[in-house]
Tab-separated table of N, CA and C in Angstrom:
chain	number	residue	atom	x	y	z
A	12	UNK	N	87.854	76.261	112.592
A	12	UNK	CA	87.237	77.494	113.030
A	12	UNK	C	86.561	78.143	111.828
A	13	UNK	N	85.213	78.540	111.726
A	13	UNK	CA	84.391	79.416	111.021
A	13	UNK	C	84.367	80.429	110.773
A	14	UNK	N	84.541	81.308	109.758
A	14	UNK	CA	84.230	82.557	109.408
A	14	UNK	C	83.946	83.629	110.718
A	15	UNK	N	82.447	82.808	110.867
A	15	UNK	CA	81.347	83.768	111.845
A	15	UNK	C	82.462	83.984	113.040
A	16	UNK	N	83.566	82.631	113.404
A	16	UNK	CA	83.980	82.895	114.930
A	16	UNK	C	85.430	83.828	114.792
A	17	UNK	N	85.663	83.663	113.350
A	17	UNK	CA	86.739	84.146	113.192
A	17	UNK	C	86.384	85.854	113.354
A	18	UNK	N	84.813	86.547	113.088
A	18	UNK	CA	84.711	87.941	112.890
A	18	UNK	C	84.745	88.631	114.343
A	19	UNK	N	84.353	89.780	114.651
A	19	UNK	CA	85.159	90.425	113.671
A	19	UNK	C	86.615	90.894	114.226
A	20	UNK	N	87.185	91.772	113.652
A	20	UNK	CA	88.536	91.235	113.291
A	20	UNK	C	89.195	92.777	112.855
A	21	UNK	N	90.255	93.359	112.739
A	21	UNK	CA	90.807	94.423	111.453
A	21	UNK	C	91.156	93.445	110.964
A	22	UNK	N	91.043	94.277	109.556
A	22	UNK	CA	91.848	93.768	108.747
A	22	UNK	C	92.499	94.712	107.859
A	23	UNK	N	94.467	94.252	107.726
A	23	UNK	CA	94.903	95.056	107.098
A	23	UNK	C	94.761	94.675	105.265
A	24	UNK	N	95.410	96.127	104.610
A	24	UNK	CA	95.780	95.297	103.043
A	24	UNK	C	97.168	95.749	103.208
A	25	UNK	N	97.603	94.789	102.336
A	25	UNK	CA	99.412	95.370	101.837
A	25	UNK	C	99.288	95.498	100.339
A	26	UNK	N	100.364	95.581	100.003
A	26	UNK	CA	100.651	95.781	98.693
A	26	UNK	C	101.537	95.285	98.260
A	27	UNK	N	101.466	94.845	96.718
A	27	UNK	CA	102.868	94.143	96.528
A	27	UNK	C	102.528	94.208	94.548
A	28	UNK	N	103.795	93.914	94.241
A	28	UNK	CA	104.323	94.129	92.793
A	28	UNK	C	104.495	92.426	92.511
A	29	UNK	N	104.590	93.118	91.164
A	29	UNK	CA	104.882	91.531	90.507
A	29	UNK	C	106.357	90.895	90.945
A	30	UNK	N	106.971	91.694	91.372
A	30	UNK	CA	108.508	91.211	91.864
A	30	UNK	C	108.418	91.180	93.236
A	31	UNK	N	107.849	91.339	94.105
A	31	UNK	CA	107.508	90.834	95.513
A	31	UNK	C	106.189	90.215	95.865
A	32	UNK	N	105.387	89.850	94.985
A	32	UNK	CA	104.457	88.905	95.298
A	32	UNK	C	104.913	87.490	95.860
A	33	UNK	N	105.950	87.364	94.961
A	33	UNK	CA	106.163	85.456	95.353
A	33	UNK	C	106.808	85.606	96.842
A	34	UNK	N	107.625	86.525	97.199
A	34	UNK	CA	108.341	86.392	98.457
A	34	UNK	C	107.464	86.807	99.678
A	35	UNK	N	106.274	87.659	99.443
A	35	UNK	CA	104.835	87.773	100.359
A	35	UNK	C	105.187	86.411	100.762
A	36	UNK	N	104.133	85.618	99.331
A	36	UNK	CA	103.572	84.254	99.463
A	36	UNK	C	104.455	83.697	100.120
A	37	UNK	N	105.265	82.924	99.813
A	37	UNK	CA	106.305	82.447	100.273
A	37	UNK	C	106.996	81.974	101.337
A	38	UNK	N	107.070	83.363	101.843
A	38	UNK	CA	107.846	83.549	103.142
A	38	UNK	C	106.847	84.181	104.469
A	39	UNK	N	105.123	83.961	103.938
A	39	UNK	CA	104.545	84.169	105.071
A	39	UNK	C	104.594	85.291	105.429
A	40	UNK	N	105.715	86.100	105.002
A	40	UNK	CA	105.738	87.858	105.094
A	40	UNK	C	104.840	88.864	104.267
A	41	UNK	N	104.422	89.789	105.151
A	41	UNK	CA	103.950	90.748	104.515
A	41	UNK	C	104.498	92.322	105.132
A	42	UNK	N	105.102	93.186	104.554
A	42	UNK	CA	105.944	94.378	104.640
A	42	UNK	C	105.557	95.840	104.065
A	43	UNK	N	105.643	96.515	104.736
A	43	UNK	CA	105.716	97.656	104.623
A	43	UNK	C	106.716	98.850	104.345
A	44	UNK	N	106.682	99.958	103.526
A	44	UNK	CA	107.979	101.175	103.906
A	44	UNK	C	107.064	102.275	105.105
A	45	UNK	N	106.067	102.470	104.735
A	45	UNK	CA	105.366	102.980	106.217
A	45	UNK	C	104.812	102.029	107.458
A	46	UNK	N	104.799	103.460	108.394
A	46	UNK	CA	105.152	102.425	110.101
A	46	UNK	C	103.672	101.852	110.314
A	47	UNK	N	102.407	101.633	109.762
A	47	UNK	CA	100.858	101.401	109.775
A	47	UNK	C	101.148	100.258	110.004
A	48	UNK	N	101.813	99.153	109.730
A	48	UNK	CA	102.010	97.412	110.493
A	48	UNK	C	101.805	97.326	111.449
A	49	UNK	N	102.295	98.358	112.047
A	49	UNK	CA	102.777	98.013	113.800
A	49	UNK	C	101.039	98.050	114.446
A	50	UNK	N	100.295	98.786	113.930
A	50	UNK	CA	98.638	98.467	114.743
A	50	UNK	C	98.635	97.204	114.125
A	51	UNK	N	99.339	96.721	113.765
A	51	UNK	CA	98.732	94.855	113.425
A	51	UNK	C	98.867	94.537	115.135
A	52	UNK	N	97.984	93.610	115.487
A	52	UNK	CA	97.900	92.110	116.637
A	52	UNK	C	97.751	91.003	116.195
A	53	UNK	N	98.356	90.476	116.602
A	53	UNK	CA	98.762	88.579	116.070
A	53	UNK	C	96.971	88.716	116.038
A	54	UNK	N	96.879	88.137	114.882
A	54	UNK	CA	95.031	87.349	114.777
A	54	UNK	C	94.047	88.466	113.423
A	55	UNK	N	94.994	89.266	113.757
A	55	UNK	CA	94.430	90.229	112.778
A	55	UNK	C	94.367	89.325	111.020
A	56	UNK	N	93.479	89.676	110.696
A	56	UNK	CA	93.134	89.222	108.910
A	56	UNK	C	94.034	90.383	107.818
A	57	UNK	N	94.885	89.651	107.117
A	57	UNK	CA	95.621	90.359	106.431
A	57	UNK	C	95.036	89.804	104.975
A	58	UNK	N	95.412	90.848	103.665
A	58	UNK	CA	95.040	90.919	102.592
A	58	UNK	C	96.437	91.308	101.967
A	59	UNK	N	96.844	91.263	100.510
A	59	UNK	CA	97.622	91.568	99.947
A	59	UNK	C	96.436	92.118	98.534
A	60	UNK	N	97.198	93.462	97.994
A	60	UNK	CA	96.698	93.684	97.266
A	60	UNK	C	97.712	94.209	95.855
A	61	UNK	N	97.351	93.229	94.627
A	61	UNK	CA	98.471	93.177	93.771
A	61	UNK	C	98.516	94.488	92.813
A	62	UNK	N	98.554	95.674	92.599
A	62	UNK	CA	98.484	96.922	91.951
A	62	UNK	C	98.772	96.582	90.913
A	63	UNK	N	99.601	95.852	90.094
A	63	UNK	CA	99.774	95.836	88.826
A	63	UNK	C	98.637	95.166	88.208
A	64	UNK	N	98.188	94.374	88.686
A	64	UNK	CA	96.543	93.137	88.224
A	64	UNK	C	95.284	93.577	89.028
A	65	UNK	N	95.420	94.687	89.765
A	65	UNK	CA	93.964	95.043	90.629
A	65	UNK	C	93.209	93.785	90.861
A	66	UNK	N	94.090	92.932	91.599
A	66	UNK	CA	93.393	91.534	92.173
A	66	UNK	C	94.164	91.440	93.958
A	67	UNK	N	93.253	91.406	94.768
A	67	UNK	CA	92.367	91.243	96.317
A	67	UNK	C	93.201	89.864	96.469
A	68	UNK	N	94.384	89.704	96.824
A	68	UNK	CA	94.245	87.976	97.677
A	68	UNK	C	94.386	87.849	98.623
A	69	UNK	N	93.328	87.172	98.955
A	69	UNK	CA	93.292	86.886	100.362
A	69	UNK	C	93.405	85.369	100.974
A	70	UNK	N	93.155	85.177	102.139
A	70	UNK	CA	93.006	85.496	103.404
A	70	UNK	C	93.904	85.011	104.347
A	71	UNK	N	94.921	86.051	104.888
A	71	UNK	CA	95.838	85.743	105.702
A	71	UNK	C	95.245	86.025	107.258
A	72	UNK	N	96.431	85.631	107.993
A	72	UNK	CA	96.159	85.895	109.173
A	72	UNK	C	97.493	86.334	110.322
A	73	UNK	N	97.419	87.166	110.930
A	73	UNK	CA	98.653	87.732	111.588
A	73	UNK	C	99.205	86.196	112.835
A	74	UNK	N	100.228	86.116	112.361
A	74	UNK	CA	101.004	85.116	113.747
A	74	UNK	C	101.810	85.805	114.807
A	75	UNK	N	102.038	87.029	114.029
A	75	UNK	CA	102.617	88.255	115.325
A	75	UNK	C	102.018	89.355	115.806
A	76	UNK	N	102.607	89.978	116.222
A	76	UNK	CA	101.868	91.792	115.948
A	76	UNK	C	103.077	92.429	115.177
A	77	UNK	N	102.883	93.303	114.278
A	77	UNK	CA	102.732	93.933	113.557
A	77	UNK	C	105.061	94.596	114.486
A	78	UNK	N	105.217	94.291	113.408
A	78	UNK	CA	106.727	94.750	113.733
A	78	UNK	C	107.850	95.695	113.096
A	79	UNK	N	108.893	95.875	113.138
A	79	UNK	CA	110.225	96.499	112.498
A	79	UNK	C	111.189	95.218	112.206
A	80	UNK	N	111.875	95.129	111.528
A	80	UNK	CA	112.296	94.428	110.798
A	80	UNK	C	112.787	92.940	111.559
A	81	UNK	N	110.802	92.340	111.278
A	81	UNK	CA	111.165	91.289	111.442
A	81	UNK	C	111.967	90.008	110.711
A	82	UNK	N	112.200	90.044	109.929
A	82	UNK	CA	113.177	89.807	108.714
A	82	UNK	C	114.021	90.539	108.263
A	83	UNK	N	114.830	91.139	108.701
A	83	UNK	CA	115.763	92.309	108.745
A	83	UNK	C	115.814	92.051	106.657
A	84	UNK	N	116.464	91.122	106.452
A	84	UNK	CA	117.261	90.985	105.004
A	84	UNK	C	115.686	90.857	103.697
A	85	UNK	N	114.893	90.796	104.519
A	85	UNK	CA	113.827	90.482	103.446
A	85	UNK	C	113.813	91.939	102.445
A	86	UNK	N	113.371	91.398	101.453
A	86	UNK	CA	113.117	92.473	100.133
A	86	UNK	C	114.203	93.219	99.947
A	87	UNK	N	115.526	92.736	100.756
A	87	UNK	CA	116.386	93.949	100.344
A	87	UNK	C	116.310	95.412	102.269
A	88	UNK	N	115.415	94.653	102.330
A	88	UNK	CA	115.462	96.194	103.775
A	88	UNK	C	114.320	96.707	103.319
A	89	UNK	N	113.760	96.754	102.247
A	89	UNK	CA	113.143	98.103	101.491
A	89	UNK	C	111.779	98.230	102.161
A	90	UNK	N	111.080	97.522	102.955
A	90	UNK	CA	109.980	97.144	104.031
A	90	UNK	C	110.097	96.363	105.340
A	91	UNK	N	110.345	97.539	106.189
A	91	UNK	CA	110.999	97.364	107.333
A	91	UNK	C	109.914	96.887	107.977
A	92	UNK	N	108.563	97.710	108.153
A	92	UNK	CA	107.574	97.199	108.821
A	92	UNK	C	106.766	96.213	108.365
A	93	UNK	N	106.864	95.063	109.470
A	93	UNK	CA	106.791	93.379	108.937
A	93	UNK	C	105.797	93.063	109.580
A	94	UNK	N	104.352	92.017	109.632
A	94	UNK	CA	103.914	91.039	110.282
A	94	UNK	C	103.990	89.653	109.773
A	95	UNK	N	104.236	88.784	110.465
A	95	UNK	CA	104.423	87.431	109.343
A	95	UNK	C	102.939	87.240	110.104
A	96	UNK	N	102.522	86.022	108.588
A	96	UNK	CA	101.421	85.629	108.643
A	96	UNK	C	101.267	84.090	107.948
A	97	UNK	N	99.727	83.506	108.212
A	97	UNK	CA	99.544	82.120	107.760
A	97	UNK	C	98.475	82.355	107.113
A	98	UNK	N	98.258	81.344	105.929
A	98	UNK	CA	96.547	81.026	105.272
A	98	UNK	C	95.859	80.718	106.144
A	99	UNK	N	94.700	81.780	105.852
A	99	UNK	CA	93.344	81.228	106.774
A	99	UNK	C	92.204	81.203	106.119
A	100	UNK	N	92.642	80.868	105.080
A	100	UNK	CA	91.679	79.828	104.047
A	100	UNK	C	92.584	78.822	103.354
A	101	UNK	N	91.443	77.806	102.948
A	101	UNK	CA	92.042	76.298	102.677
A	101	UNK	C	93.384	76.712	101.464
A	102	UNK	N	92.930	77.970	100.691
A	102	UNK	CA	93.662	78.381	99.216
A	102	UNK	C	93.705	79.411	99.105
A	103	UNK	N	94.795	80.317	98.704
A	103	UNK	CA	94.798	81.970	98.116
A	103	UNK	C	93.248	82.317	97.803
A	104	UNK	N	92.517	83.382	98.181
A	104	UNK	CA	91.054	83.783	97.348
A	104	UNK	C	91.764	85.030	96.616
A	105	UNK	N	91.211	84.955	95.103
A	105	UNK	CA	91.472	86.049	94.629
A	105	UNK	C	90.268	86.716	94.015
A	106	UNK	N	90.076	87.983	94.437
A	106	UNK	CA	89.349	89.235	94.089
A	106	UNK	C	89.604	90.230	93.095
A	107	UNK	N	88.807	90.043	91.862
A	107	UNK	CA	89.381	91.335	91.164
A	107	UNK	C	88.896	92.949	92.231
A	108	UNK	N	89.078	93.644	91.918
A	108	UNK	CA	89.119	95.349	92.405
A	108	UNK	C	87.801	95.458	91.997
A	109	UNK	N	87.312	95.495	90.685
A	109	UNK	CA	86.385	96.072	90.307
A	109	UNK	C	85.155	95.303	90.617
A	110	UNK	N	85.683	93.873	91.413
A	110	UNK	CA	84.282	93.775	91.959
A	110	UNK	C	84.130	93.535	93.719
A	111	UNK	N	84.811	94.575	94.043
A	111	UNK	CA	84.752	94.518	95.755
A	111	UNK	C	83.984	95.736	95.832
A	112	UNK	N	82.759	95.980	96.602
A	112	UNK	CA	82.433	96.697	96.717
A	112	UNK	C	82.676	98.200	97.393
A	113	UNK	N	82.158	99.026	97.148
A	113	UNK	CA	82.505	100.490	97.635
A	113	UNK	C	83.433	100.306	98.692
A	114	UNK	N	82.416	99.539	99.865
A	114	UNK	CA	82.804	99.926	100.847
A	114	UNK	C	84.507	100.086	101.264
A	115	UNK	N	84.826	98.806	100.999
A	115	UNK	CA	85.998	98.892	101.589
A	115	UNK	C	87.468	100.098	100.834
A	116	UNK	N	86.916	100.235	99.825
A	116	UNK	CA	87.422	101.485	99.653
A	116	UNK	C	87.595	103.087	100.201
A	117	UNK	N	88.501	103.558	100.549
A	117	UNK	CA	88.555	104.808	100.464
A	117	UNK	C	88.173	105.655	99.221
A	118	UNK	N	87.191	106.386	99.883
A	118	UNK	CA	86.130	107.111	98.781
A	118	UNK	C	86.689	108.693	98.224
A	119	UNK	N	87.859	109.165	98.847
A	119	UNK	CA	88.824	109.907	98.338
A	119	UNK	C	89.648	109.576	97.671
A	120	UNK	N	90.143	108.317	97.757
A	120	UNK	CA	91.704	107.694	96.918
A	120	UNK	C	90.890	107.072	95.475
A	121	UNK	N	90.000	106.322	96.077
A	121	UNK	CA	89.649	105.092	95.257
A	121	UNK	C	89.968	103.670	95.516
A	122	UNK	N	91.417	103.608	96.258
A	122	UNK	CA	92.856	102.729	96.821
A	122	UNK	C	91.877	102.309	98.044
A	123	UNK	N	92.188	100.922	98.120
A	123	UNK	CA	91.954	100.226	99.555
A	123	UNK	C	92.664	100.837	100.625
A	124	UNK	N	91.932	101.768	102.270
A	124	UNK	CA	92.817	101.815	102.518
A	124	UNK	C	93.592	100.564	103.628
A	125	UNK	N	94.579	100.825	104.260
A	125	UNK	CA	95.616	99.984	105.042
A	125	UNK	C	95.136	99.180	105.655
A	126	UNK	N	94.152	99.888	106.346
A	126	UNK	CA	93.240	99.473	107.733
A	126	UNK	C	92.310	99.546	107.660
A	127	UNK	N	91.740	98.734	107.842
A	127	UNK	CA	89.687	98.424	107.738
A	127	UNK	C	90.130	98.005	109.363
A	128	UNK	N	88.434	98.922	109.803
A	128	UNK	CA	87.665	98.380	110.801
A	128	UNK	C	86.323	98.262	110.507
A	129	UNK	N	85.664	98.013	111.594
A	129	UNK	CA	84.121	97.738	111.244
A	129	UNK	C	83.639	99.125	110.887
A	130	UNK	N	82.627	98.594	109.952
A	130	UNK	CA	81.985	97.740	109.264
A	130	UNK	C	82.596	97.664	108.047
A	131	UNK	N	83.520	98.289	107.809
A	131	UNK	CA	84.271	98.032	106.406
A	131	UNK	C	85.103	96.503	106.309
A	132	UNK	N	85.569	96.075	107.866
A	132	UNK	CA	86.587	94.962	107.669
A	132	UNK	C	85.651	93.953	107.540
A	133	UNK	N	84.310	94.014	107.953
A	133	UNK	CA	83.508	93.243	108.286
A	133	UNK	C	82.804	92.898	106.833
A	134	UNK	N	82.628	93.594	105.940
A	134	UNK	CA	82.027	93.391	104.603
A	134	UNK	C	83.050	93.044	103.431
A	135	UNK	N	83.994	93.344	103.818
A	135	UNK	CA	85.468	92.602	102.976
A	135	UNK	C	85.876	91.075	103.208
A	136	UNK	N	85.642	90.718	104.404
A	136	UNK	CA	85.546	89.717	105.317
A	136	UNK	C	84.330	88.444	104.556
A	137	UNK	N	83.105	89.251	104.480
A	137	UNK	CA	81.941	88.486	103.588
A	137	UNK	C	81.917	88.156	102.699
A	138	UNK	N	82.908	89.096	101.458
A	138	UNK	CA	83.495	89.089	100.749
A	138	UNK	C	84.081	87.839	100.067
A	139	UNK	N	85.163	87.703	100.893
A	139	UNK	CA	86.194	86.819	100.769
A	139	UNK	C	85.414	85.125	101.173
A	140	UNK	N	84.384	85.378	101.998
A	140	UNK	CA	83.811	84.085	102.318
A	140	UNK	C	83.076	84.010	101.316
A	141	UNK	N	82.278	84.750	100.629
A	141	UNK	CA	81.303	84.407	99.299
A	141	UNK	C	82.101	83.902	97.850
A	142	UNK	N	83.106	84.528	97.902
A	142	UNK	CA	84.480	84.184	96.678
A	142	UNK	C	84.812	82.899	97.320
A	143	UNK	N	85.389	82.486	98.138
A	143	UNK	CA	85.813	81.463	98.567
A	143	UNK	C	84.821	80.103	98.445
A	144	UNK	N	83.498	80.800	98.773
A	144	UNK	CA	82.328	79.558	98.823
A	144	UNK	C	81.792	78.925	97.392
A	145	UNK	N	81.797	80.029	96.252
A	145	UNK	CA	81.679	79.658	95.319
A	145	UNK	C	82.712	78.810	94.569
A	146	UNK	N	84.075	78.547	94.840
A	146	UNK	CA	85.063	78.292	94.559
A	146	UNK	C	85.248	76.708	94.940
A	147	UNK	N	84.318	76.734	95.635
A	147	UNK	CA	84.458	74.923	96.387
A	147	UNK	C	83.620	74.050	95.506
């Protein structure tokens, strides 16, 4: 399946530290301490975004909708609101911050916010296919 058929789409970001990055990856999980997961739907495009390295990796994809502790024991409890997810690209894409454009930023924070819809999910989305394409 293609990009084009895959659009469009929300797409969330999460967040994660250098001490919960590997268990993201890993375990296909991505978690929350606020309840904003739960607008996940299985199919939705998920992002993780690493705050300590201001690097974008992407491109996941929701296998559920957006839940409460679907992994009850994961992280400790400490991110109750869960969607598990799969690669939906061949390899992790990674994005530095400083070169994703405006858009998908919140222009008050600076911070990606949670939830992109169009046209913001849609140019993050292009994004990740232009990083990805050069990469092959």
């Amino acid at each position: 399946m293609g990009f084009q058929q895959l659009m469009p789409r929300s797409t969330f970001i999460f967040e994660c530290s250098t001490a919960t990055y590997l268990d993201c990856v890993q375990k296909n999980l991505f978690g929350s301490n606020l309840p904003w997961p739960l607008k996940i739907k299985k199919g939705d495009f998920c992002c993780l975004y690493h705050y300590e390295v201001s690097t974008l990796f992407a491109l996941w994809q929701a296998t559920t909708d957006g839940g409460r502790n679907l992994v009850p024991k994961a992280w400790g409890g400490r991110f109750p609101f869960q969607v598990k997810v799969s690669l939906a690209t061949p390899e992790i894409v990674e994005i530095a911050k400083a070169t994703v454009p405006e858009a998908p930023l919140n222009p008050a924070t600076g911070k990606f916010d949670n939830a992109l819809e169009e046209p913001r999910a849609d140019q993050l989305l292009k994004l990740v296919q232009q990083v990805a394409g050069h990469r092959t």
